[in-house]
mmCIF file of C-alpha atoms in Angstrom:
data_model
loop_
_atom_site.group_PDB
_atom_site.id
_atom_site.type_symbol
_atom_site.label_atom_id
_atom_site.label_comp_id
_atom_site.label_asym_id
_atom_site.label_seq_id
_atom_site.Cartn_x
_atom_site.Cartn_y
_atom_site.Cartn_z
ATOM 1 C CA MET A 1 6.003 18.905 -14.748
ATOM 2 C CA GLU A 2 2.681 19.690 -16.345
ATOM 3 C CA VAL A 3 -0.038 20.487 -13.777
ATOM 4 C CA ASN A 4 -3.793 20.319 -14.431
ATOM 5 C CA LYS A 5 -5.855 20.789 -11.245
ATOM 6 C CA LEU A 6 -4.769 17.821 -9.100
ATOM 7 C CA ASP A 7 -3.086 15.874 -11.914
ATOM 8 C CA PHE A 8 0.690 16.067 -12.250
ATOM 9 C CA LYS A 9 2.297 14.768 -15.441
ATOM 10 C CA PRO A 10 6.066 14.372 -15.201
ATOM 11 C CA LYS A 11 7.848 15.718 -18.263
ATOM 12 C CA ASN A 12 9.124 12.293 -19.351
ATOM 13 C CA TRP A 13 5.846 10.401 -18.864
ATOM 14 C CA SER A 14 3.581 9.781 -21.835
ATOM 15 C CA ASN A 15 0.979 7.227 -20.605
ATOM 16 C CA HIS A 16 0.327 8.094 -16.947
ATOM 17 C CA PHE A 17 0.183 10.933 -14.453
ATOM 18 C CA ILE A 18 0.256 11.311 -10.682
ATOM 19 C CA SER A 19 -3.183 12.239 -9.404
ATOM 20 C CA PHE A 20 -5.194 13.157 -6.321
ATOM 21 C CA SER A 21 -8.969 12.865 -6.560
ATOM 22 C CA TYR A 22 -12.119 13.026 -4.443
ATOM 23 C CA GLU A 23 -13.767 9.641 -4.959
ATOM 24 C CA MET A 24 -15.572 7.076 -2.824
ATOM 25 C CA GLY A 25 -16.042 9.548 0.044
ATOM 26 C CA GLY A 26 -12.383 10.346 0.436
ATOM 27 C CA ILE A 27 -9.274 11.636 -1.221
ATOM 28 C CA ILE A 28 -7.475 8.979 -3.240
ATOM 29 C CA TYR A 29 -3.994 9.266 -4.682
ATOM 30 C CA GLY A 30 -1.741 7.336 -6.962
ATOM 31 C CA ILE A 31 -0.957 6.989 -10.624
ATOM 32 C CA LYS A 32 -3.673 7.306 -13.237
ATOM 33 C CA ARG A 33 -3.693 6.188 -16.883
ATOM 34 C CA LEU A 34 -4.405 8.424 -19.843
ATOM 35 C CA ASN A 35 -6.413 5.521 -21.348
ATOM 36 C CA PRO A 36 -8.266 2.729 -19.513
ATOM 37 C CA ASP A 37 -6.854 -0.778 -19.279
ATOM 38 C CA LYS A 38 -9.513 -3.497 -18.922
ATOM 39 C CA ASN A 39 -6.826 -5.875 -17.613
ATOM 40 C CA LYS A 40 -6.235 -3.506 -14.669
ATOM 41 C CA SER A 41 -2.485 -3.983 -14.975
ATOM 42 C CA ARG A 42 -0.392 -2.630 -12.129
ATOM 43 C CA LEU A 43 2.846 -0.670 -11.890
ATOM 44 C CA VAL A 44 4.468 -3.189 -9.578
ATOM 45 C CA GLU A 45 7.960 -1.689 -9.824
ATOM 46 C CA ILE A 46 6.657 1.634 -8.491
ATOM 47 C CA GLU A 47 4.315 0.010 -5.957
ATOM 48 C CA ASN A 48 7.197 -1.945 -4.457
ATOM 49 C CA THR A 49 9.000 1.258 -3.444
ATOM 50 C CA PHE A 50 6.249 1.974 -0.917
ATOM 51 C CA GLU A 51 5.497 0.119 2.317
ATOM 52 C CA LYS A 52 1.773 0.362 1.627
ATOM 53 C CA ALA A 53 -0.433 -1.888 -0.519
ATOM 54 C CA PHE A 54 -2.181 -0.220 -3.453
ATOM 55 C CA HIS A 55 -5.319 -1.067 -5.424
ATOM 56 C CA ALA A 56 -5.713 -1.132 -9.228
ATOM 57 C CA SER A 57 -8.588 -0.350 -11.595
ATOM 58 C CA GLU A 58 -9.076 0.320 -15.307
ATOM 59 C CA TRP A 59 -8.015 3.945 -14.830
ATOM 60 C CA TRP A 60 -5.696 3.629 -11.831
ATOM 61 C CA PRO A 61 -2.826 1.098 -12.034
ATOM 62 C CA MET A 62 -1.937 2.192 -8.509
ATOM 63 C CA TYR A 63 -4.160 4.007 -5.984
ATOM 64 C CA ASN A 64 -4.973 4.153 -2.312
ATOM 65 C CA TYR A 65 -6.751 6.429 0.121
ATOM 66 C CA PHE A 66 -4.864 9.584 0.982
ATOM 67 C CA TYR A 67 -7.640 10.318 3.494
ATOM 68 C CA SER A 68 -10.871 8.344 3.845
ATOM 69 C CA ASP A 69 -14.359 9.399 4.901
ATOM 70 C CA ILE A 70 -13.496 13.106 4.928
ATOM 71 C CA ASN A 71 -17.090 14.102 5.746
ATOM 72 C CA LYS A 72 -16.743 12.575 9.229
ATOM 73 C CA ASN A 73 -12.984 12.322 9.711
ATOM 74 C CA PHE A 74 -11.443 15.770 10.128
ATOM 75 C CA ASP A 75 -7.793 14.658 9.798
ATOM 76 C CA PHE A 76 -7.756 15.750 6.152
ATOM 77 C CA TRP A 77 -9.046 19.238 6.928
ATOM 78 C CA ASN A 78 -6.636 19.643 9.850
ATOM 79 C CA ASP A 79 -3.740 18.468 7.669
ATOM 80 C CA ILE A 80 -4.728 20.937 4.943
ATOM 81 C CA ASN A 81 -4.681 23.702 7.537
ATOM 82 C CA ASN A 82 -1.305 22.790 9.074
ATOM 83 C CA GLY A 83 0.428 21.833 5.800
ATOM 84 C CA ASN A 84 0.801 18.094 6.519
ATOM 85 C CA ALA A 85 -1.371 17.071 3.541
ATOM 86 C CA LYS A 86 0.792 19.100 1.170
ATOM 87 C CA GLU A 87 3.963 17.568 2.632
ATOM 88 C CA ARG A 88 2.589 13.999 2.298
ATOM 89 C CA ALA A 89 1.656 14.633 -1.335
ATOM 90 C CA LYS A 90 5.054 16.166 -2.055
ATOM 91 C CA LEU A 91 6.921 13.208 -0.522
ATOM 92 C CA PHE A 92 4.835 10.736 -2.547
ATOM 93 C CA MET A 93 5.641 12.534 -5.814
ATOM 94 C CA GLU A 94 9.325 12.981 -4.967
ATOM 95 C CA LYS A 95 9.740 9.278 -4.214
ATOM 96 C CA ILE A 96 8.260 8.358 -7.593
ATOM 97 C CA LEU A 97 10.131 10.972 -9.606
ATOM 98 C CA SER A 98 13.503 10.190 -8.025
ATOM 99 C CA LYS A 99 13.417 6.660 -9.505
ATOM 100 C CA PHE A 100 10.796 6.518 -12.243
ATOM 101 C CA ASN A 101 10.986 9.675 -14.360
ATOM 102 C CA THR A 102 11.338 7.804 -17.659
ATOM 103 C CA TYR A 103 9.421 7.583 -20.929
ATOM 104 C CA GLN A 104 8.386 4.043 -19.971
ATOM 105 C CA TYR A 105 5.508 5.586 -18.002
#
């Protein structure tokens, strides 16, 4: 896997990468495109493996809040300290890579 800051590009992927980003006052996570898509198409087959609903945008075919409002909500900082944030991120990536590590993405 190629790693660039908080972007993780699986070896077999050519159009997307798994990403974590500080945006909209919180930490968002999901899958990001290398190039924008004005149609905001989704990655439904990956989304359906999770019990959570995801949002889509030009750059993110699949994203949600990892932690919201981190300036007032200290759960993120506590989870960084105790390792829970790292474990959540790891489980998210493992679930995707176990089923979707193909050149299609």
